[in-house]
Amino acid sequence: MFFLEAGLVVVYALCLVFMLGFSLTQGQLAWLASRARLLPAPPTPAAWPLVAVQLPLYNEQNVVERLLDAAAALDYPADRLLIQVLDDSTDATVALAAARVAHYQAQGVNIRQVRRPTRQGYKAGALAHGLTETGAEFVAIFDADFLPAPDFLQRVIPYFTSPNIGMVQTRWGHLNEHASLLTRLQAFGLNAHFLVEQVGRQAGGHFFNFNGTGGVWRRACIEDAGGWHADTLTEDLDLSYRAQLRGWRFRYLPQVVAPAELPAHLGALQAQQHRWNKGAAETARKHLGRVWRTPDFAPATRLHATFHLLNSSVFAVILLMGLLSVPLVIVRANQPGFQLVFQLATGFVLTLVPLTGYYYVAWRRAGPQRGHWFGPTLLLFLALSMGLALHNARAVVQGWLRRASPFVRTPKLGTGDSGHGAAYRAGLAAPRPLGQSGLTLYFLVGLVADFYYHSYGLLPFHVLLVAGFGTLTGYAWHERRARAATSGLAT
């Protein structure tokens, strides 16, 4: 029994070391971002290059028309612009897109609806297929829920100031940030990524990634890096690392914002999170060794790349720490010899210090928060992140174990009354609340044990776990009831 208890302590301590390392690297990115300055605006090119705007679609009837309207409104020389509607849809999106394409073609816009016989390769396959139908030097990519401003290309293309700049990424905005608590917390986390992490990585000369949309690629960079691959669910992160390992440089423009829609329901958020986290684990398995074997990068850059690629694994570590934390409270009470170790274990709170700085810098940079205080928002965000740990950890394990799964798109509702609410809900996977409910009860037991044994070092951790899993349990049951009601009305 003693060796089992000692093993639990050692595993927990190793998890804590990983979390502390992750937190410290995020804290350094916040420091780099706070000192960074915007890249100076380059001059307008003497001749605008040929640009293909690629719009990958799959069953996006709620948002397809506004997307095509925004693309057609791009202010760029008409003879230097091609808009490709890469439409793999199987529903009413096909007809809606065809009608909109015909409308703009009649007005002289160079826009085409590209249909493939199969959905092979999912989004990566669609993007690769689109390249075969254009000789454009640059490729701008927008997902279905994005609304680029008319001057987007005129602001971004000039930043390709040298032939070795392969990609320019812009910041995501949020069309429906204030729709609910769920969207506000997503915006809080994404703002940290776009206002701190990407800025800090650029300032430090570290690897950073194309975010899948809202950016422009040099075609030569895509081709030199091997093109789009469909062997991970994050084709954007994969290509980003392949390109930078080949020596291509990237640029990030936080001052250029591409507004987009945040997942409005838990089912949509979980679909997105599964794809992002499983794909990140797949990409880490694919490239982490190459990062350390390539001699061209400084140790600090390799370290940052390691935690960047292992970002999704944080959820698996948090879940493991949470599961271990409850029996460890009992071990602490029965094994006085572990007192020093348990004093170190309370260092979980210390891991929050650099992360707090990281999110605070982002919160300040995001501007007025319309009455939302930083402290409560941070705690709610941490609780939400911990509540997603079970779902995301499962995705991470699948990624590391090479378990195949399809590319499941994130359903888009549209910011207005689209009239397709039933179809939207039908595209959502039903949330599974049983696992979250069970973990809520499990961590409640941990809270009771904290007070029973007067062991308060893990109390903040248990409070956040109960709040996170409890909140998502409520969301899950609510959405299942709403889904059942919608199905009943449809019949």
Tab-separated table of C-alpha atoms in Angstrom:
chain	number	residue	atom	x	y	z
A	1	MET	CA	0.000	0.000	0.000
A	2	PHE	CA	2.838	2.388	0.831
A	3	PHE	CA	4.359	1.984	-2.634
A	4	LEU	CA	0.992	2.610	-4.274
A	5	GLU	CA	0.549	5.793	-2.255
A	6	ALA	CA	4.114	6.866	-3.077
A	7	GLY	CA	3.414	6.230	-6.758
A	8	LEU	CA	0.348	8.461	-6.650
A	9	VAL	CA	2.405	11.239	-5.114
A	10	VAL	CA	5.174	10.904	-7.708
A	11	VAL	CA	2.751	10.954	-10.667
A	12	TYR	CA	0.980	13.994	-9.235
A	13	ALA	CA	4.308	15.762	-8.737
A	14	LEU	CA	5.348	15.055	-12.348
A	15	CYS	CA	2.042	16.473	-13.584
A	16	LEU	CA	2.632	19.538	-11.455
A	17	VAL	CA	6.090	20.041	-12.959
A	18	PHE	CA	4.591	19.879	-16.461
A	19	MET	CA	1.891	22.404	-15.569
A	20	LEU	CA	4.427	24.732	-13.992
A	21	GLY	CA	6.595	24.578	-17.126
A	22	PHE	CA	3.591	25.317	-19.343
A	23	SER	CA	2.532	28.201	-17.123
A	24	LEU	CA	6.020	29.728	-17.078
A	25	THR	CA	6.310	29.658	-20.870
A	26	GLN	CA	2.911	31.349	-21.163
A	27	GLY	CA	4.055	33.937	-18.638
A	28	GLN	CA	7.146	34.666	-20.719
A	29	LEU	CA	4.992	35.090	-23.809
A	30	ALA	CA	2.967	37.667	-21.888
A	31	TRP	CA	6.201	39.509	-21.039
A	32	LEU	CA	7.312	39.420	-24.683
A	33	ALA	CA	3.896	40.596	-25.865
A	34	SER	CA	3.849	43.484	-23.403
A	35	ARG	CA	7.125	44.774	-24.910
A	36	ALA	CA	6.242	44.101	-28.559
A	37	ARG	CA	5.447	46.827	-31.053
A	38	LEU	CA	3.281	46.588	-34.145
A	39	LEU	CA	5.074	45.863	-37.386
A	40	PRO	CA	5.419	49.081	-39.394
A	41	ALA	CA	3.004	49.377	-42.296
A	42	PRO	CA	4.843	48.582	-45.539
A	43	PRO	CA	4.290	50.578	-48.737
A	44	THR	CA	1.637	49.568	-51.232
A	45	PRO	CA	3.095	47.207	-53.848
A	46	ALA	CA	3.701	48.666	-57.289
A	47	ALA	CA	1.640	45.857	-58.784
A	48	TRP	CA	-0.905	43.840	-56.855
A	49	PRO	CA	-0.286	40.064	-57.107
A	50	LEU	CA	-2.876	37.518	-58.153
A	51	VAL	CA	-4.816	36.309	-55.080
A	52	ALA	CA	-7.198	33.370	-54.742
A	53	VAL	CA	-9.686	33.627	-51.874
A	54	GLN	CA	-10.609	30.099	-50.804
A	55	LEU	CA	-13.885	29.556	-48.922
A	56	PRO	CA	-14.102	25.902	-47.767
A	57	LEU	CA	-17.729	24.923	-47.082
A	58	TYR	CA	-19.552	21.883	-45.791
A	59	ASN	CA	-23.277	22.191	-45.015
A	60	GLU	CA	-23.220	25.853	-43.953
A	61	GLN	CA	-26.686	27.007	-45.019
A	62	ASN	CA	-26.964	29.405	-42.069
A	63	VAL	CA	-23.942	31.495	-43.033
A	64	VAL	CA	-23.019	30.794	-46.664
A	65	GLU	CA	-24.790	33.804	-48.167
A	66	ARG	CA	-23.256	36.373	-45.842
A	67	LEU	CA	-19.815	34.801	-46.387
A	68	LEU	CA	-20.091	35.123	-50.157
A	69	ASP	CA	-21.391	38.683	-49.779
A	70	ALA	CA	-18.323	39.595	-47.710
A	71	ALA	CA	-15.946	37.914	-50.176
A	72	ALA	CA	-17.524	39.649	-53.158
A	73	ALA	CA	-17.139	43.001	-51.362
A	74	LEU	CA	-13.351	42.662	-50.992
A	75	ASP	CA	-11.710	45.814	-52.336
A	76	TYR	CA	-8.982	44.431	-54.590
A	77	PRO	CA	-8.251	44.811	-58.310
A	78	ALA	CA	-10.892	42.681	-60.022
A	79	ASP	CA	-8.464	41.280	-62.595
A	80	ARG	CA	-6.114	40.102	-59.808
A	81	LEU	CA	-8.722	38.332	-57.667
A	82	LEU	CA	-10.369	34.899	-57.838
A	83	ILE	CA	-12.912	33.702	-55.273
A	84	GLN	CA	-13.173	29.911	-54.948
A	85	VAL	CA	-16.226	28.551	-53.147
A	86	LEU	CA	-14.860	25.111	-52.233
A	87	ASP	CA	-18.238	23.524	-51.626
A	88	ASP	CA	-18.314	19.934	-50.358
A	89	SER	CA	-21.868	20.336	-49.049
A	90	THR	CA	-24.648	17.773	-49.241
A	91	ASP	CA	-27.581	19.941	-48.120
A	92	ALA	CA	-29.305	23.190	-49.126
A	93	THR	CA	-25.945	24.994	-48.974
A	94	VAL	CA	-25.215	23.831	-52.533
A	95	ALA	CA	-28.207	25.648	-54.025
A	96	LEU	CA	-27.765	28.737	-51.856
A	97	ALA	CA	-24.105	29.021	-52.863
A	98	ALA	CA	-24.886	28.418	-56.546
A	99	ALA	CA	-27.484	31.186	-56.579
A	100	ARG	CA	-25.131	33.627	-54.864
A	101	VAL	CA	-22.256	32.733	-57.173
A	102	ALA	CA	-24.454	33.276	-60.237
A	103	HIS	CA	-25.614	36.614	-58.815
A	104	TYR	CA	-22.068	37.918	-58.435
A	105	GLN	CA	-20.827	36.423	-61.696
A	106	ALA	CA	-23.521	38.474	-63.451
A	107	GLN	CA	-21.975	41.560	-61.827
A	108	GLY	CA	-18.522	40.705	-63.167
A	109	VAL	CA	-17.033	39.187	-59.992
A	110	ASN	CA	-14.537	36.386	-60.674
A	111	ILE	CA	-16.143	33.820	-58.379
A	112	ARG	CA	-16.549	30.066	-58.905
A	113	GLN	CA	-18.283	27.259	-57.066
A	114	VAL	CA	-15.902	24.286	-56.959
A	115	ARG	CA	-17.481	20.887	-56.346
A	116	ARG	CA	-15.573	17.638	-55.763
A	117	PRO	CA	-16.931	14.134	-56.347
A	118	THR	CA	-15.943	13.082	-52.804
A	119	ARG	CA	-15.014	14.787	-49.552
A	120	GLN	CA	-11.643	13.023	-49.471
A	121	GLY	CA	-9.179	14.787	-47.189
A	122	TYR	CA	-11.946	16.973	-45.718
A	123	LYS	CA	-10.887	20.637	-45.455
A	124	ALA	CA	-7.248	19.906	-46.332
A	125	GLY	CA	-8.386	18.035	-49.429
A	126	ALA	CA	-10.662	20.884	-50.486
A	127	LEU	CA	-7.893	23.472	-50.109
A	128	ALA	CA	-5.442	21.299	-52.047
A	129	HIS	CA	-7.993	20.715	-54.812
A	130	GLY	CA	-8.631	24.439	-55.081
A	131	LEU	CA	-4.936	25.082	-55.703
A	132	THR	CA	-5.039	22.818	-58.750
A	133	GLU	CA	-7.570	25.155	-60.350
A	134	THR	CA	-5.674	28.428	-59.971
A	135	GLY	CA	-2.188	29.752	-60.547
A	136	ALA	CA	-2.574	32.497	-57.941
A	137	GLU	CA	0.621	33.544	-56.144
A	138	PHE	CA	-1.188	34.078	-52.827
A	139	VAL	CA	-4.102	32.280	-51.169
A	140	ALA	CA	-6.415	33.837	-48.570
A	141	ILE	CA	-8.537	31.403	-46.547
A	142	PHE	CA	-11.767	32.115	-44.669
A	143	ASP	CA	-13.983	29.603	-42.885
A	144	ALA	CA	-17.743	29.828	-43.378
A	145	ASP	CA	-18.452	32.006	-40.326
A	146	PHE	CA	-15.893	34.720	-41.126
A	147	LEU	CA	-16.704	38.202	-42.397
A	148	PRO	CA	-13.508	39.856	-43.676
A	149	ALA	CA	-13.599	43.628	-44.079
A	150	PRO	CA	-13.443	44.994	-47.637
A	151	ASP	CA	-9.887	46.264	-47.123
A	152	PHE	CA	-8.566	42.954	-45.722
A	153	LEU	CA	-6.383	42.027	-48.694
A	154	GLN	CA	-5.117	45.565	-49.194
A	155	ARG	CA	-3.942	45.621	-45.567
A	156	VAL	CA	-2.403	42.130	-45.507
A	157	ILE	CA	-0.757	41.532	-48.898
A	158	PRO	CA	1.822	44.363	-48.479
A	159	TYR	CA	3.338	42.508	-45.469
A	160	PHE	CA	4.833	39.907	-47.801
A	161	THR	CA	7.882	42.146	-47.978
A	162	SER	CA	10.429	39.435	-48.783
A	163	PRO	CA	10.341	36.137	-50.696
A	164	ASN	CA	10.865	34.051	-47.536
A	165	ILE	CA	7.694	35.278	-45.810
A	166	GLY	CA	5.302	32.391	-46.330
A	167	MET	CA	2.188	33.302	-44.320
A	168	VAL	CA	0.519	36.298	-42.703
A	169	GLN	CA	-2.084	35.635	-39.987
A	170	THR	CA	-4.610	38.148	-38.644
A	171	ARG	CA	-6.562	38.296	-35.392
A	172	TRP	CA	-10.005	36.803	-34.972
A	173	GLY	CA	-12.847	39.035	-33.849
A	174	HIS	CA	-16.091	37.766	-32.295
A	175	LEU	CA	-19.472	38.486	-33.851
A	176	ASN	CA	-21.486	37.012	-30.971
A	177	GLU	CA	-19.180	37.453	-27.980
A	178	HIS	CA	-21.935	38.743	-25.690
A	179	ALA	CA	-24.590	36.190	-26.651
A	180	SER	CA	-24.091	34.066	-23.527
A	181	LEU	CA	-21.682	33.162	-20.749
A	182	LEU	CA	-20.345	30.369	-22.969
A	183	THR	CA	-19.417	32.750	-25.790
A	184	ARG	CA	-17.958	35.361	-23.422
A	185	LEU	CA	-15.615	32.806	-21.872
A	186	GLN	CA	-14.573	31.518	-25.293
A	187	ALA	CA	-13.773	35.076	-26.367
A	188	PHE	CA	-11.752	35.566	-23.179
A	189	GLY	CA	-9.577	32.545	-23.989
A	190	LEU	CA	-9.218	33.287	-27.704
A	191	ASN	CA	-8.267	36.906	-26.979
A	192	ALA	CA	-5.371	35.615	-24.891
A	193	HIS	CA	-4.201	33.505	-27.810
A	194	PHE	CA	-4.471	36.300	-30.372
A	195	LEU	CA	-3.455	39.296	-28.247
A	196	VAL	CA	-0.683	37.658	-26.204
A	197	GLU	CA	0.426	34.229	-27.397
A	198	GLN	CA	0.706	34.953	-31.118
A	199	VAL	CA	2.218	38.391	-30.443
A	200	GLY	CA	4.714	36.947	-27.973
A	201	ARG	CA	5.739	34.101	-30.260
A	202	GLN	CA	6.399	36.522	-33.096
A	203	ALA	CA	8.340	38.896	-30.844
A	204	GLY	CA	10.487	36.055	-29.495
A	205	GLY	CA	11.204	34.573	-32.906
A	206	HIS	CA	9.430	31.345	-31.917
A	207	PHE	CA	7.201	28.991	-33.891
A	208	PHE	CA	3.639	30.176	-34.283
A	209	ASN	CA	0.805	28.883	-36.398
A	210	PHE	CA	-1.704	29.702	-39.042
A	211	ASN	CA	-5.096	29.517	-37.329
A	212	GLY	CA	-6.898	27.775	-40.156
A	213	THR	CA	-8.663	30.906	-41.371
A	214	GLY	CA	-8.253	34.678	-41.481
A	215	GLY	CA	-4.805	34.500	-43.057
A	216	VAL	CA	-2.945	34.562	-46.362
A	217	TRP	CA	-0.387	32.033	-47.643
A	218	ARG	CA	2.260	32.373	-50.294
A	219	ARG	CA	1.571	29.514	-52.689
A	220	ALA	CA	5.281	28.713	-53.031
A	221	CYS	CA	5.446	28.180	-49.252
A	222	ILE	CA	2.567	25.704	-49.281
A	223	GLU	CA	4.123	23.746	-52.122
A	224	ASP	CA	7.664	23.806	-50.716
A	225	ALA	CA	6.398	22.489	-47.359
A	226	GLY	CA	4.675	19.562	-49.073
A	227	GLY	CA	1.153	20.918	-49.536
A	228	TRP	CA	-1.913	20.328	-47.405
A	229	HIS	CA	-1.921	17.007	-45.506
A	230	ALA	CA	-5.040	15.297	-44.180
A	231	ASP	CA	-3.274	12.984	-41.699
A	232	THR	CA	-4.106	15.285	-38.770
A	233	LEU	CA	-7.313	17.115	-37.842
A	234	THR	CA	-5.356	20.383	-37.567
A	235	GLU	CA	-4.049	20.728	-41.109
A	236	ASP	CA	-3.257	24.384	-40.319
A	237	LEU	CA	-0.915	23.622	-37.398
A	238	ASP	CA	0.695	20.771	-39.325
A	239	LEU	CA	1.498	22.890	-42.396
A	240	SER	CA	2.690	25.743	-40.160
A	241	TYR	CA	5.339	23.550	-38.550
A	242	ARG	CA	6.396	21.928	-41.808
A	243	ALA	CA	6.864	25.361	-43.390
A	244	GLN	CA	8.803	26.856	-40.475
A	245	LEU	CA	10.993	23.754	-40.216
A	246	ARG	CA	11.847	24.449	-43.870
A	247	GLY	CA	12.958	27.976	-42.962
A	248	TRP	CA	9.905	29.994	-44.000
A	249	ARG	CA	9.036	33.048	-41.887
A	250	PHE	CA	5.569	34.069	-40.747
A	251	ARG	CA	4.010	37.405	-39.842
A	252	TYR	CA	1.197	38.131	-37.400
A	253	LEU	CA	-0.970	41.280	-37.546
A	254	PRO	CA	-3.038	41.825	-34.379
A	255	GLN	CA	-4.210	45.167	-35.755
A	256	VAL	CA	-6.110	43.478	-38.615
A	257	VAL	CA	-9.260	41.795	-37.330
A	258	ALA	CA	-11.361	39.191	-39.142
A	259	PRO	CA	-14.704	38.829	-37.308
A	260	ALA	CA	-16.126	35.335	-36.847
A	261	GLU	CA	-18.823	33.451	-34.975
A	262	LEU	CA	-18.128	31.626	-31.729
A	263	PRO	CA	-19.824	28.253	-31.106
A	264	ALA	CA	-23.156	29.135	-29.517
A	265	HIS	CA	-23.946	25.778	-27.937
A	266	LEU	CA	-22.003	23.239	-25.919
A	267	GLY	CA	-22.349	20.569	-28.616
A	268	ALA	CA	-20.768	22.884	-31.203
A	269	LEU	CA	-17.999	23.890	-28.795
A	270	GLN	CA	-17.215	20.254	-28.004
A	271	ALA	CA	-17.037	19.393	-31.716
A	272	GLN	CA	-14.544	22.213	-32.227
A	273	GLN	CA	-12.551	21.332	-29.123
A	274	HIS	CA	-12.319	17.656	-30.107
A	275	ARG	CA	-10.943	18.563	-33.529
A	276	TRP	CA	-8.462	21.116	-32.185
A	277	ASN	CA	-7.160	18.964	-29.347
A	278	LYS	CA	-6.974	15.655	-31.167
A	279	GLY	CA	-5.345	17.365	-34.137
A	280	ALA	CA	-2.810	19.126	-31.913
A	281	ALA	CA	-1.820	15.796	-30.354
A	282	GLU	CA	-1.490	14.263	-33.823
A	283	THR	CA	0.693	17.168	-34.929
A	284	ALA	CA	2.850	16.905	-31.798
A	285	ARG	CA	3.402	13.218	-32.484
A	286	LYS	CA	4.336	14.099	-36.062
A	287	HIS	CA	6.685	17.053	-35.487
A	288	LEU	CA	7.960	17.249	-31.903
A	289	GLY	CA	10.928	14.996	-32.631
A	290	ARG	CA	11.816	17.020	-35.745
A	291	VAL	CA	11.811	20.238	-33.745
A	292	TRP	CA	14.476	18.838	-31.404
A	293	ARG	CA	16.494	17.149	-34.164
A	294	THR	CA	16.731	20.285	-36.320
A	295	PRO	CA	19.848	22.253	-35.252
A	296	ASP	CA	18.701	25.610	-36.631
A	297	PHE	CA	16.636	26.706	-33.624
A	298	ALA	CA	17.659	28.137	-30.263
A	299	PRO	CA	16.944	26.081	-27.110
A	300	ALA	CA	14.327	28.615	-25.985
A	301	THR	CA	12.514	28.287	-29.315
A	302	ARG	CA	12.535	24.487	-29.048
A	303	LEU	CA	11.186	24.675	-25.499
A	304	HIS	CA	8.390	27.025	-26.539
A	305	ALA	CA	7.597	24.782	-29.512
A	306	THR	CA	7.379	21.801	-27.165
A	307	PHE	CA	4.764	23.394	-24.940
A	308	HIS	CA	3.036	24.833	-28.009
A	309	LEU	CA	2.652	21.363	-29.539
A	310	LEU	CA	1.731	19.853	-26.159
A	311	ASN	CA	-0.832	22.554	-25.442
A	312	SER	CA	-3.752	20.153	-25.840
A	313	SER	CA	-2.092	17.615	-23.524
A	314	VAL	CA	-2.644	20.097	-20.693
A	315	PHE	CA	-6.254	18.842	-20.535
A	316	ALA	CA	-5.127	15.250	-20.059
A	317	VAL	CA	-2.708	16.341	-17.320
A	318	ILE	CA	-5.392	18.380	-15.538
A	319	LEU	CA	-7.811	15.460	-15.639
A	320	LEU	CA	-5.155	13.101	-14.261
A	321	MET	CA	-4.267	15.559	-11.493
A	322	GLY	CA	-7.931	15.927	-10.629
A	323	LEU	CA	-8.492	12.186	-10.435
A	324	LEU	CA	-5.399	11.760	-8.247
A	325	SER	CA	-6.155	14.713	-6.005
A	326	VAL	CA	-9.045	13.083	-4.121
A	327	PRO	CA	-7.206	9.943	-2.900
A	328	LEU	CA	-4.150	12.105	-2.197
A	329	VAL	CA	-6.113	14.026	0.441
A	330	ILE	CA	-6.651	10.736	2.247
A	331	VAL	CA	-3.037	9.665	1.729
A	332	ARG	CA	-1.864	12.899	3.281
A	333	ALA	CA	-3.923	12.241	6.394
A	334	ASN	CA	-2.626	8.671	6.772
A	335	GLN	CA	1.028	9.130	5.803
A	336	PRO	CA	2.672	11.912	7.852
A	337	GLY	CA	5.967	11.159	6.098
A	338	PHE	CA	4.595	12.745	2.928
A	339	GLN	CA	3.941	16.127	4.564
A	340	LEU	CA	6.777	17.908	2.737
A	341	VAL	CA	5.707	16.468	-0.588
A	342	PHE	CA	2.140	17.622	-0.030
A	343	GLN	CA	3.329	21.097	0.815
A	344	LEU	CA	4.965	21.103	-2.594
A	345	ALA	CA	1.785	19.709	-4.145
A	346	THR	CA	-0.069	22.837	-3.143
A	347	GLY	CA	2.167	24.450	-5.754
A	348	PHE	CA	-0.782	23.984	-8.108
A	349	VAL	CA	-1.799	27.455	-6.979
A	350	LEU	CA	1.647	28.756	-7.961
A	351	THR	CA	1.118	27.563	-11.534
A	352	LEU	CA	-1.749	30.042	-11.751
A	353	VAL	CA	0.479	33.064	-11.110
A	354	PRO	CA	2.147	33.259	-14.583
A	355	LEU	CA	-1.138	32.265	-16.228
A	356	THR	CA	-2.914	35.070	-14.411
A	357	GLY	CA	-0.408	37.541	-15.859
A	358	TYR	CA	-0.880	36.007	-19.292
A	359	TYR	CA	-4.650	36.446	-19.243
A	360	TYR	CA	-4.497	39.841	-17.564
A	361	VAL	CA	-2.344	41.273	-20.358
A	362	ALA	CA	-4.849	39.960	-22.902
A	363	TRP	CA	-7.813	41.297	-20.920
A	364	ARG	CA	-6.281	44.763	-20.794
A	365	ARG	CA	-5.436	44.710	-24.493
A	366	ALA	CA	-8.954	43.615	-25.444
A	367	GLY	CA	-10.265	46.987	-24.271
A	368	PRO	CA	-13.376	47.817	-22.216
A	369	GLN	CA	-15.112	44.668	-21.003
A	370	ARG	CA	-18.590	46.151	-20.615
A	371	GLY	CA	-18.750	45.675	-16.859
A	372	HIS	CA	-17.041	42.288	-16.635
A	373	TRP	CA	-14.374	42.079	-13.940
A	374	PHE	CA	-11.108	40.328	-14.679
A	375	GLY	CA	-10.929	38.152	-11.537
A	376	PRO	CA	-14.358	36.492	-11.782
A	377	THR	CA	-13.996	36.081	-15.546
A	378	LEU	CA	-10.619	34.359	-15.139
A	379	LEU	CA	-11.981	31.982	-12.497
A	380	LEU	CA	-15.011	31.133	-14.628
A	381	PHE	CA	-12.760	30.542	-17.633
A	382	LEU	CA	-10.472	28.247	-15.633
A	383	ALA	CA	-13.501	26.351	-14.350
A	384	LEU	CA	-14.872	25.979	-17.897
A	385	SER	CA	-11.485	24.739	-19.128
A	386	MET	CA	-11.327	22.161	-16.333
A	387	GLY	CA	-14.894	21.105	-17.053
A	388	LEU	CA	-13.871	20.357	-20.649
A	389	ALA	CA	-10.942	18.239	-19.448
A	390	LEU	CA	-12.747	14.885	-19.761
A	391	HIS	CA	-13.958	15.537	-23.313
A	392	ASN	CA	-10.663	17.067	-24.461
A	393	ALA	CA	-8.445	14.499	-22.732
A	394	ARG	CA	-10.289	11.764	-24.620
A	395	ALA	CA	-9.495	13.585	-27.874
A	396	VAL	CA	-5.840	13.979	-26.889
A	397	VAL	CA	-5.469	10.274	-26.094
A	398	GLN	CA	-7.076	9.389	-29.440
A	399	GLY	CA	-4.574	11.664	-31.165
A	400	TRP	CA	-1.549	10.156	-29.462
A	401	LEU	CA	-2.827	6.608	-30.121
A	402	ARG	CA	-3.494	7.365	-33.813
A	403	ARG	CA	-7.192	6.548	-33.552
A	404	ALA	CA	-8.819	7.552	-36.838
A	405	SER	CA	-11.821	9.886	-36.784
A	406	PRO	CA	-13.547	12.086	-39.369
A	407	PHE	CA	-13.176	15.848	-39.655
A	408	VAL	CA	-16.334	17.080	-37.895
A	409	ARG	CA	-17.041	20.691	-38.744
A	410	THR	CA	-18.191	23.164	-36.099
A	411	PRO	CA	-21.879	23.960	-36.879
A	412	LYS	CA	-22.606	27.670	-37.414
A	413	LEU	CA	-25.882	29.207	-36.314
A	414	GLY	CA	-25.549	32.641	-37.893
A	415	THR	CA	-25.939	35.853	-35.931
A	416	GLY	CA	-29.443	36.595	-37.178
A	417	ASP	CA	-32.693	34.639	-37.424
A	418	SER	CA	-31.540	32.164	-40.036
A	419	GLY	CA	-34.675	30.060	-40.003
A	420	HIS	CA	-32.564	26.911	-39.901
A	421	GLY	CA	-32.436	26.328	-36.154
A	422	ALA	CA	-33.672	22.754	-36.438
A	423	ALA	CA	-31.059	21.937	-39.066
A	424	TYR	CA	-28.388	23.518	-36.899
A	425	ARG	CA	-29.332	21.403	-33.886
A	426	ALA	CA	-29.462	18.311	-36.082
A	427	GLY	CA	-25.817	18.957	-36.971
A	428	LEU	CA	-24.777	18.955	-33.329
A	429	ALA	CA	-23.595	15.889	-31.513
A	430	ALA	CA	-25.726	15.410	-28.412
A	431	PRO	CA	-23.686	16.295	-25.298
A	432	ARG	CA	-23.003	13.360	-22.995
A	433	PRO	CA	-23.584	14.541	-19.434
A	434	LEU	CA	-23.137	11.255	-17.559
A	435	GLY	CA	-19.343	11.372	-17.374
A	436	GLN	CA	-19.404	15.035	-16.357
A	437	SER	CA	-22.102	14.324	-13.767
A	438	GLY	CA	-20.058	11.507	-12.274
A	439	LEU	CA	-16.923	13.656	-12.055
A	440	THR	CA	-18.897	16.490	-10.470
A	441	LEU	CA	-19.907	14.093	-7.666
A	442	TYR	CA	-16.363	12.711	-7.453
A	443	PHE	CA	-14.828	16.143	-6.929
A	444	LEU	CA	-17.565	17.017	-4.443
A	445	VAL	CA	-16.253	14.085	-2.441
A	446	GLY	CA	-12.832	15.720	-2.680
A	447	LEU	CA	-14.253	18.957	-1.285
A	448	VAL	CA	-15.811	17.114	1.638
A	449	ALA	CA	-12.509	15.326	2.268
A	450	ASP	CA	-10.650	18.662	2.287
A	451	PHE	CA	-12.786	19.906	5.170
A	452	TYR	CA	-13.009	16.568	6.961
A	453	TYR	CA	-9.222	16.152	7.094
A	454	HIS	CA	-8.533	19.897	7.461
A	455	SER	CA	-6.369	19.669	4.333
A	456	TYR	CA	-6.900	22.854	2.350
A	457	GLY	CA	-3.979	22.852	-0.095
A	458	LEU	CA	-6.077	21.309	-2.879
A	459	LEU	CA	-9.274	23.112	-1.955
A	460	PRO	CA	-9.030	25.786	-4.725
A	461	PHE	CA	-8.404	23.044	-7.287
A	462	HIS	CA	-11.449	21.081	-6.129
A	463	VAL	CA	-13.670	24.168	-6.116
A	464	LEU	CA	-12.747	24.927	-9.745
A	465	LEU	CA	-13.274	21.308	-10.761
A	466	VAL	CA	-16.708	21.134	-9.157
A	467	ALA	CA	-17.707	24.468	-10.669
A	468	GLY	CA	-16.470	23.513	-14.134
A	469	PHE	CA	-17.877	20.016	-14.356
A	470	GLY	CA	-21.088	21.074	-12.608
A	471	THR	CA	-21.680	23.979	-15.003
A	472	LEU	CA	-21.061	21.887	-18.116
A	473	THR	CA	-23.300	19.153	-16.724
A	474	GLY	CA	-26.096	21.705	-16.496
A	475	TYR	CA	-25.387	22.937	-20.031
A	476	ALA	CA	-25.372	19.364	-21.345
A	477	TRP	CA	-28.717	18.399	-19.784
A	478	HIS	CA	-30.260	21.675	-20.974
A	479	GLU	CA	-29.131	21.094	-24.555
A	480	ARG	CA	-30.350	17.507	-24.558
A	481	ARG	CA	-33.795	18.713	-23.467
A	482	ALA	CA	-33.774	21.431	-26.146
A	483	ARG	CA	-32.710	18.896	-28.772
A	484	ALA	CA	-35.502	16.529	-27.735
A	485	ALA	CA	-38.041	19.352	-27.886
A	486	THR	CA	-36.839	20.370	-31.366
A	487	SER	CA	-37.076	16.764	-32.582
A	488	GLY	CA	-40.579	16.513	-31.153
A	489	LEU	CA	-41.698	19.642	-32.999
A	490	ALA	CA	-40.126	18.393	-36.211
A	491	THR	CA	-42.181	15.214	-36.053
